[in-house]
PDB file of C-alpha atoms in Angstrom:
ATOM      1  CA  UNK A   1     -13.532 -18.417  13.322  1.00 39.00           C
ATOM      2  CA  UNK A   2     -11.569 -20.442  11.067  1.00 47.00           C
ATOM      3  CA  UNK A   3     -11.826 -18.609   7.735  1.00 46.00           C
ATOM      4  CA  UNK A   4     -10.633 -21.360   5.347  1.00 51.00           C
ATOM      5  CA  UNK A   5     -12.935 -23.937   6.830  1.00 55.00           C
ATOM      6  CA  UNK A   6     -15.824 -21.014   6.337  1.00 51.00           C
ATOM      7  CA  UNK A   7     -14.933 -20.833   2.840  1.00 53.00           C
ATOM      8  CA  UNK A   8     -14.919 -24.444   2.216  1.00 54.00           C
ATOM      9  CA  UNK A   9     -18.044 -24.533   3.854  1.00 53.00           C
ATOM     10  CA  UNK A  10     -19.462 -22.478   1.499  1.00 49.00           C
ATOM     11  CA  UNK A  11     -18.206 -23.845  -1.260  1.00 47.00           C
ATOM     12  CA  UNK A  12     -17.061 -27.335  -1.213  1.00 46.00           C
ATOM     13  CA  UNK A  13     -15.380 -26.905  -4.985  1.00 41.00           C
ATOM     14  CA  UNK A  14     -12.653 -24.781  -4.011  1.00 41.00           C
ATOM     15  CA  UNK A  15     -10.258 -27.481  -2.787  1.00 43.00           C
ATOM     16  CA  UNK A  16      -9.478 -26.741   0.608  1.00 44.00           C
ATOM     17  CA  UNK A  17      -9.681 -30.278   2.634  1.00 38.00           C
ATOM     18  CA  UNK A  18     -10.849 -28.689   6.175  1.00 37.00           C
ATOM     19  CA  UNK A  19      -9.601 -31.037   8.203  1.00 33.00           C
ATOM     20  CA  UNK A  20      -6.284 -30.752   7.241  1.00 32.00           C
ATOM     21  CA  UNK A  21      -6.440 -26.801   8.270  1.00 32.00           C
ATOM     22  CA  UNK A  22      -6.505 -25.740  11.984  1.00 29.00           C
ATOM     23  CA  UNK A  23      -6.216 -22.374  14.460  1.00 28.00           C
ATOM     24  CA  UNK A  24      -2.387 -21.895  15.521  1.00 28.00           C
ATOM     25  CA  UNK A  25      -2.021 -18.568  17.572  1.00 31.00           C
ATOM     26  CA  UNK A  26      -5.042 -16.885  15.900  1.00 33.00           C
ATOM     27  CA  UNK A  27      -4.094 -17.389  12.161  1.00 34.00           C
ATOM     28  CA  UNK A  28      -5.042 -20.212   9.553  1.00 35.00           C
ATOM     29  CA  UNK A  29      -2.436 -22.591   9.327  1.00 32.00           C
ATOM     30  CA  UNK A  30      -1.927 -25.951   7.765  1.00 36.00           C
ATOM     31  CA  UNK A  31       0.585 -28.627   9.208  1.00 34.00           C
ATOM     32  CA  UNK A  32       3.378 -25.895  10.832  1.00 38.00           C
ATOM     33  CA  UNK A  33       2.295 -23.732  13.724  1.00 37.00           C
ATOM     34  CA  UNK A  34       3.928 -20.132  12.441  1.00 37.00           C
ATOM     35  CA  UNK A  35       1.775 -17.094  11.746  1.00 40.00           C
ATOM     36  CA  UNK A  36       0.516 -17.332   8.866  1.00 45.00           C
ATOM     37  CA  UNK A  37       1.644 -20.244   7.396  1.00 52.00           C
ATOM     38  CA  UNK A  38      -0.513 -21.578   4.690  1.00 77.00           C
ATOM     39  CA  UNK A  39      -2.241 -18.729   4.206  1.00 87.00           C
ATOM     40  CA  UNK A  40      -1.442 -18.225   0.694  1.00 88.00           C
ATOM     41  CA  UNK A  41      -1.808 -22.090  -0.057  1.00 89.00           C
ATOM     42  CA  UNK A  42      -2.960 -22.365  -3.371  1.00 90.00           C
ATOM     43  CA  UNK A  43      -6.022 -24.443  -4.000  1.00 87.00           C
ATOM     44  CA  UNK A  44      -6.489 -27.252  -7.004  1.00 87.00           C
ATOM     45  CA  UNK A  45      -7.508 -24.260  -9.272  1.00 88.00           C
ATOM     46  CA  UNK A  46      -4.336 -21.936  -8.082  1.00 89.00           C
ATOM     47  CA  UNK A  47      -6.322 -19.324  -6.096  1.00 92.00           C
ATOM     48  CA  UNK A  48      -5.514 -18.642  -2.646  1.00 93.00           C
ATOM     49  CA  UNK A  49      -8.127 -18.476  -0.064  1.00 94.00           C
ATOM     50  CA  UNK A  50      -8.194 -14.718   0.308  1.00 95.00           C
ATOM     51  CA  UNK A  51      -9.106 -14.868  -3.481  1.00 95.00           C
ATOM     52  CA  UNK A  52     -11.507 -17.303  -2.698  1.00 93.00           C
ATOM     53  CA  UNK A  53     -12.970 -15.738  -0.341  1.00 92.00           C
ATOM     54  CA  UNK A  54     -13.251 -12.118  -2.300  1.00 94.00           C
ATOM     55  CA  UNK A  55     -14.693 -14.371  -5.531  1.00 91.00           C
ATOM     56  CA  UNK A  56     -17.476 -15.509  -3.168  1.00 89.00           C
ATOM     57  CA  UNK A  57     -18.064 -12.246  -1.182  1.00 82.00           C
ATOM     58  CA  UNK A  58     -16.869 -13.590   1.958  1.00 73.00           C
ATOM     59  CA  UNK A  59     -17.641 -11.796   5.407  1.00 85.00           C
ATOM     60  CA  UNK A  60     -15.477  -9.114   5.824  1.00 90.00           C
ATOM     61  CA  UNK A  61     -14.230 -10.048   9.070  1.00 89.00           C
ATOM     62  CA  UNK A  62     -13.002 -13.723   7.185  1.00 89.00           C
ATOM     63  CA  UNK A  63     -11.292 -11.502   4.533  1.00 92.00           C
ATOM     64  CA  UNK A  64      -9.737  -9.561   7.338  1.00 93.00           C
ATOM     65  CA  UNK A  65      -8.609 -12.463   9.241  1.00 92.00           C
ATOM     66  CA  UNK A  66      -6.801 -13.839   6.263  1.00 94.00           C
ATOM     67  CA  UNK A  67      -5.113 -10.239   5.949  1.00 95.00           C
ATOM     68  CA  UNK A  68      -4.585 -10.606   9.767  1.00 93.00           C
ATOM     69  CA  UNK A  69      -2.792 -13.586   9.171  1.00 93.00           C
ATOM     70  CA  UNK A  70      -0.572 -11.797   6.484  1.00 94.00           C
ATOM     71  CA  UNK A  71      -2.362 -13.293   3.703  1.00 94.00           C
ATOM     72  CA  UNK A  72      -0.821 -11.661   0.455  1.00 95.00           C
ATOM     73  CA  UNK A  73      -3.642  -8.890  -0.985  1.00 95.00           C
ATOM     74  CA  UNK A  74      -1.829  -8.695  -3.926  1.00 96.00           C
ATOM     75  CA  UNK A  75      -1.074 -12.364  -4.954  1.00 94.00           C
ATOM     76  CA  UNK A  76      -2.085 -12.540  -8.506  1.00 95.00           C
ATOM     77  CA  UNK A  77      -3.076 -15.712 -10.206  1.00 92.00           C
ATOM     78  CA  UNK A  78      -1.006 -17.641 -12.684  1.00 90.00           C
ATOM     79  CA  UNK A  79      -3.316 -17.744 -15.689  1.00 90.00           C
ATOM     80  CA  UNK A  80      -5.377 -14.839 -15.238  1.00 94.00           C
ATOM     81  CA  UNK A  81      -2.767 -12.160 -13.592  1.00 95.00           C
ATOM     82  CA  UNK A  82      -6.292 -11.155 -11.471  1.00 96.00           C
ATOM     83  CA  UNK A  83      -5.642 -10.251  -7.977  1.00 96.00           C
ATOM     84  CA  UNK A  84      -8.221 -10.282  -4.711  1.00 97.00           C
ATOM     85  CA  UNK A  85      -8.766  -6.284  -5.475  1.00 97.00           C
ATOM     86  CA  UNK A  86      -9.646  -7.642  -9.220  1.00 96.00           C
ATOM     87  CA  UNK A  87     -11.841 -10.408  -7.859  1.00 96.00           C
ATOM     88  CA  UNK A  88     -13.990  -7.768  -5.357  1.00 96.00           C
ATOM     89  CA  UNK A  89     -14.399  -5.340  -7.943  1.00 96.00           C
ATOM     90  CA  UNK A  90     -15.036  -7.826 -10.635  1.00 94.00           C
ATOM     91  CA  UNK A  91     -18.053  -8.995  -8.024  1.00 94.00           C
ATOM     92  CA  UNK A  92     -19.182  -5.442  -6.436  1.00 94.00           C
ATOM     93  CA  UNK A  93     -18.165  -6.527  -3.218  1.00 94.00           C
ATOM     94  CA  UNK A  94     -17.103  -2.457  -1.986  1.00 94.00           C
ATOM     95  CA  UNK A  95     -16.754  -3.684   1.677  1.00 95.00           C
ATOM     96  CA  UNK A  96     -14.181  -6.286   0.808  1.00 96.00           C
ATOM     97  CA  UNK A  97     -12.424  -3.694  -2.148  1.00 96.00           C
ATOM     98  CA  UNK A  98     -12.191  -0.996   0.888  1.00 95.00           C
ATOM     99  CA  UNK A  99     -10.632  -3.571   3.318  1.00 95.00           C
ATOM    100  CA  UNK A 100      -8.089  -4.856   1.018  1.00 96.00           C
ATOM    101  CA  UNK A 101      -6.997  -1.494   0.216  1.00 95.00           C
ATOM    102  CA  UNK A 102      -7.017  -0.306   3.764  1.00 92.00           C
ATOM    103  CA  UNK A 103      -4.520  -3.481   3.844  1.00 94.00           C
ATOM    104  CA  UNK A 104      -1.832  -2.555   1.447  1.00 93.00           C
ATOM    105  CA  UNK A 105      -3.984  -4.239  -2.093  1.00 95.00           C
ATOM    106  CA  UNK A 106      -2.352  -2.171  -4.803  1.00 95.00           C
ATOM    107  CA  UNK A 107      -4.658  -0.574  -7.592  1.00 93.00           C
ATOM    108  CA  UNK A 108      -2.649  -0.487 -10.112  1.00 93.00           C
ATOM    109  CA  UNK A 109      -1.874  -4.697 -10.814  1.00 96.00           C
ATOM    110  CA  UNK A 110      -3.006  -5.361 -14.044  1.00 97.00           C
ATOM    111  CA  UNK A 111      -4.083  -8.620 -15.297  1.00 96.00           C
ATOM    112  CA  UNK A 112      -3.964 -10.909 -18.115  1.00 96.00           C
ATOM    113  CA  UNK A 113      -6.345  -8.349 -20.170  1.00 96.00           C
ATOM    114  CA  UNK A 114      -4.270  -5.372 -18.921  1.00 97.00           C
ATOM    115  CA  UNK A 115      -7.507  -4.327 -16.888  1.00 97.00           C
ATOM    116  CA  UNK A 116      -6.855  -3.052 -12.831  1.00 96.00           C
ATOM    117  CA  UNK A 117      -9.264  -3.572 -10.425  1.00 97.00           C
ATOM    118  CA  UNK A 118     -10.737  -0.038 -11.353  1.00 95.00           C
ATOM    119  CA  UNK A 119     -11.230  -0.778 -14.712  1.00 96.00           C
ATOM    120  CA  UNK A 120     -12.996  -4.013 -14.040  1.00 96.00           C
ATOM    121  CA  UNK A 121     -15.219  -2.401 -11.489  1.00 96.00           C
ATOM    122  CA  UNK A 122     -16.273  -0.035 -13.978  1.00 96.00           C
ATOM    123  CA  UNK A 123     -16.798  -2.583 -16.437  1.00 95.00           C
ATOM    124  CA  UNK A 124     -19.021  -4.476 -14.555  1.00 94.00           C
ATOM    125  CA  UNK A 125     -20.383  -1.063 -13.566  1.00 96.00           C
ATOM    126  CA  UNK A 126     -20.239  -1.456  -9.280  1.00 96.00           C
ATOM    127  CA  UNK A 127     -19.711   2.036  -8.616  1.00 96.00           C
ATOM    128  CA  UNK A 128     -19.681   1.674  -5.191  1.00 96.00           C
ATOM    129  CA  UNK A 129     -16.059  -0.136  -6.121  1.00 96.00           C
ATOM    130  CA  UNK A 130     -15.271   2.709  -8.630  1.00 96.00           C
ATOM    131  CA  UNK A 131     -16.312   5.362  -5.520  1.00 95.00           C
ATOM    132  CA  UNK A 132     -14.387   2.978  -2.610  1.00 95.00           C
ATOM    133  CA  UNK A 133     -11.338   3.178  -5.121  1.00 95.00           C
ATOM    134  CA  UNK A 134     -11.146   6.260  -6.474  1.00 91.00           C
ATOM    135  CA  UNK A 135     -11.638   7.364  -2.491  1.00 92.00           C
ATOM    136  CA  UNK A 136      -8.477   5.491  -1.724  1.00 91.00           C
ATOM    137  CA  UNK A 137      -6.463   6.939  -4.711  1.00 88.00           C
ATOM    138  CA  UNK A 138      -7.486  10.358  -3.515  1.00 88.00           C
ATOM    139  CA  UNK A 139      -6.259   9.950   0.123  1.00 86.00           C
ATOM    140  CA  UNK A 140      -3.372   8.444  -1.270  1.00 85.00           C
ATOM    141  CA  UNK A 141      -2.495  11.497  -3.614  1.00 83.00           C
ATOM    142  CA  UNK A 142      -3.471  14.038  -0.310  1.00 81.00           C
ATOM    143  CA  UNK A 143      -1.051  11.904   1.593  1.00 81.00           C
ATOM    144  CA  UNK A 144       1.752  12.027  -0.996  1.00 79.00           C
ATOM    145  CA  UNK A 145       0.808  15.875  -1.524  1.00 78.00           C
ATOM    146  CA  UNK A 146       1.534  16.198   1.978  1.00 79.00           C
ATOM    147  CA  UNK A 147       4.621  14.355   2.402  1.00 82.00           C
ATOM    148  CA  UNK A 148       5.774  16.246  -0.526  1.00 82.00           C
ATOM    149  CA  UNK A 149       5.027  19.731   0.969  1.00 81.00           C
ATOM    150  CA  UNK A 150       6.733  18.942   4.434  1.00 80.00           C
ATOM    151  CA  UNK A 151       9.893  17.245   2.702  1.00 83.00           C
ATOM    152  CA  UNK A 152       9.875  20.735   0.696  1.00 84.00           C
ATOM    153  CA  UNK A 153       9.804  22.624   4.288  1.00 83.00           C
ATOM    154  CA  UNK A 154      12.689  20.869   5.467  1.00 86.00           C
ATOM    155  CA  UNK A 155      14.285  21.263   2.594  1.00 88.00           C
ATOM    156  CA  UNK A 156      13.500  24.959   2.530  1.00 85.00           C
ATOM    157  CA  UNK A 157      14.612  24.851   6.702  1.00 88.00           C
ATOM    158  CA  UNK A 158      18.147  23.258   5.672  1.00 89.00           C
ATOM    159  CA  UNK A 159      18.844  25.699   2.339  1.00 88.00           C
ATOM    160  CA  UNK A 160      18.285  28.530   5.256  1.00 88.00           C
ATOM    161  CA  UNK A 161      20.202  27.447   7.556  1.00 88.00           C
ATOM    162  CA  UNK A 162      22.787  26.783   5.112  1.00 88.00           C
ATOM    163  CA  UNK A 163      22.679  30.724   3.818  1.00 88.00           C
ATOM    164  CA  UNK A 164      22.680  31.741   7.470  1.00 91.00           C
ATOM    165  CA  UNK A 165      25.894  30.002   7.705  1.00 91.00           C
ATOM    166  CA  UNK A 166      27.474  30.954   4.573  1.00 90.00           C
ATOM    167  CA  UNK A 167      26.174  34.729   5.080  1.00 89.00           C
ATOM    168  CA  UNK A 168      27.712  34.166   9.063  1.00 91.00           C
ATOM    169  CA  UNK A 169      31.150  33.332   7.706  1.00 91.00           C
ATOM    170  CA  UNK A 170      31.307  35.438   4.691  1.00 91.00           C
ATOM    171  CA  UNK A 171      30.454  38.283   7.591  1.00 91.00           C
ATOM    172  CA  UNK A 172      33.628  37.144   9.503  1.00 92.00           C
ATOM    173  CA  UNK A 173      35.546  36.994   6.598  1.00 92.00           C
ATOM    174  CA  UNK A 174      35.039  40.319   5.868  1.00 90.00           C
ATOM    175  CA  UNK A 175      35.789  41.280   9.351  1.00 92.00           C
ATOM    176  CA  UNK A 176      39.231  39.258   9.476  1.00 91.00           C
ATOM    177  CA  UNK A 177      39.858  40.981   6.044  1.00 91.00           C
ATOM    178  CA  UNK A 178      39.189  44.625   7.593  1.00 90.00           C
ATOM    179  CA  UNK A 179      41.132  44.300  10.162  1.00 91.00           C
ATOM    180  CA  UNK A 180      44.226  43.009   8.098  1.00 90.00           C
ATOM    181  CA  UNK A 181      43.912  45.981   6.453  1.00 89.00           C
ATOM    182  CA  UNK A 182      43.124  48.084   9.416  1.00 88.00           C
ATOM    183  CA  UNK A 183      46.662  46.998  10.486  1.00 87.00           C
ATOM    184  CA  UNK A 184      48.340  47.026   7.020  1.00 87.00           C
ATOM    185  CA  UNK A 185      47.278  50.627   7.208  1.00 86.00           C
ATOM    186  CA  UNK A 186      48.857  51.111  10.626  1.00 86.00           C
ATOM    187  CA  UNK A 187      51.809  49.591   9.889  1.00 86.00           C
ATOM    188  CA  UNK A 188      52.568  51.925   6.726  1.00 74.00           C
TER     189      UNK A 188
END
């Protein structure tokens, strides 16, 4: 399914002509035949269609076809600064906030107000955006947590293995040196 064409579909005002937009090797595309070329066109209004599409509260499987077809999550607009994630939160539209996440959408853009998506969502008071997000941020924290902890075990593993050594040649040192004086004392 051709997302852009559903979005013009539903919503004639946005800009997108179309017929000017067909299927090249599974991802939107206008006149060149790359992955995901024109996916981040801008429309008369300068929104992209993945905007669009998270404005309207799009199917998730168009939203995740336009992320499929490395449509930029966190392409912000030129007047406003807002961002898809500021658009689905702005709307309550958890299912799209959760799938732009899971696709790299960062929660911490701010936009012309100095408002993240967050902040917006809990303006307009959809807590199942402020749950989806603060979810996210969570397993983001436990991931960086752990990543933390198992650099600090390697680091821990090397600092050992580096005292093993040191302790393993000071050891031989002292050998070498008792057995200079070992002969020193022999020879006097």
């Amino acid at each position: 399914v051709d997302s852009r064409r559903l979005i013009a579909e539903k919503n004639p005002s946005i800009g997108f002509a179309p017929s000017s937009i067909r299927m090249s090797g599974g991802a939107v595309s206008g006149s060149d035949d790359s992955v995901g070329s024109g996916v981040d066109e801008l429309d008369a209004d300068g929104h992209t269609p993945l905007f669009v599409a998270c404005t309207l509260g799009g199917e998730v499987s168009s939203v995740e076809h336009l992320l499929d077809s490395r449509a930029d999550p966190n392409f912000a607009t030129e007047t406003s600064r807002s961002t898809p994630l500021h658009a689905a939160c702005d709307r309550g539209h958890e299912l799209l906030v959760a799938a732009l996440l899971s696709a790299g959408a960062r929660h911490d853009m701010r936009d012309a107000h100095g408002l993240t998506p967050l902040e917006r969502a809990q303006q307009q008071r959809h807590e199942e955006c402020v749950a989806v997000i603060d979810t996210h941020c969570k397993l983001e924290e436990h991931s960086a947590l752990r990543e933390l902890r198992d650099a600090y075990a390697l680091e821990k593993q090397e600092h050992e293995a580096a005292y093993r050594e040191l302790a393993e040649s000071e050891r031989e040192h002292v050998e070498a040196l008792a057995e200079l004086e070992a002969r020193h004392l022999a020879m006097a």
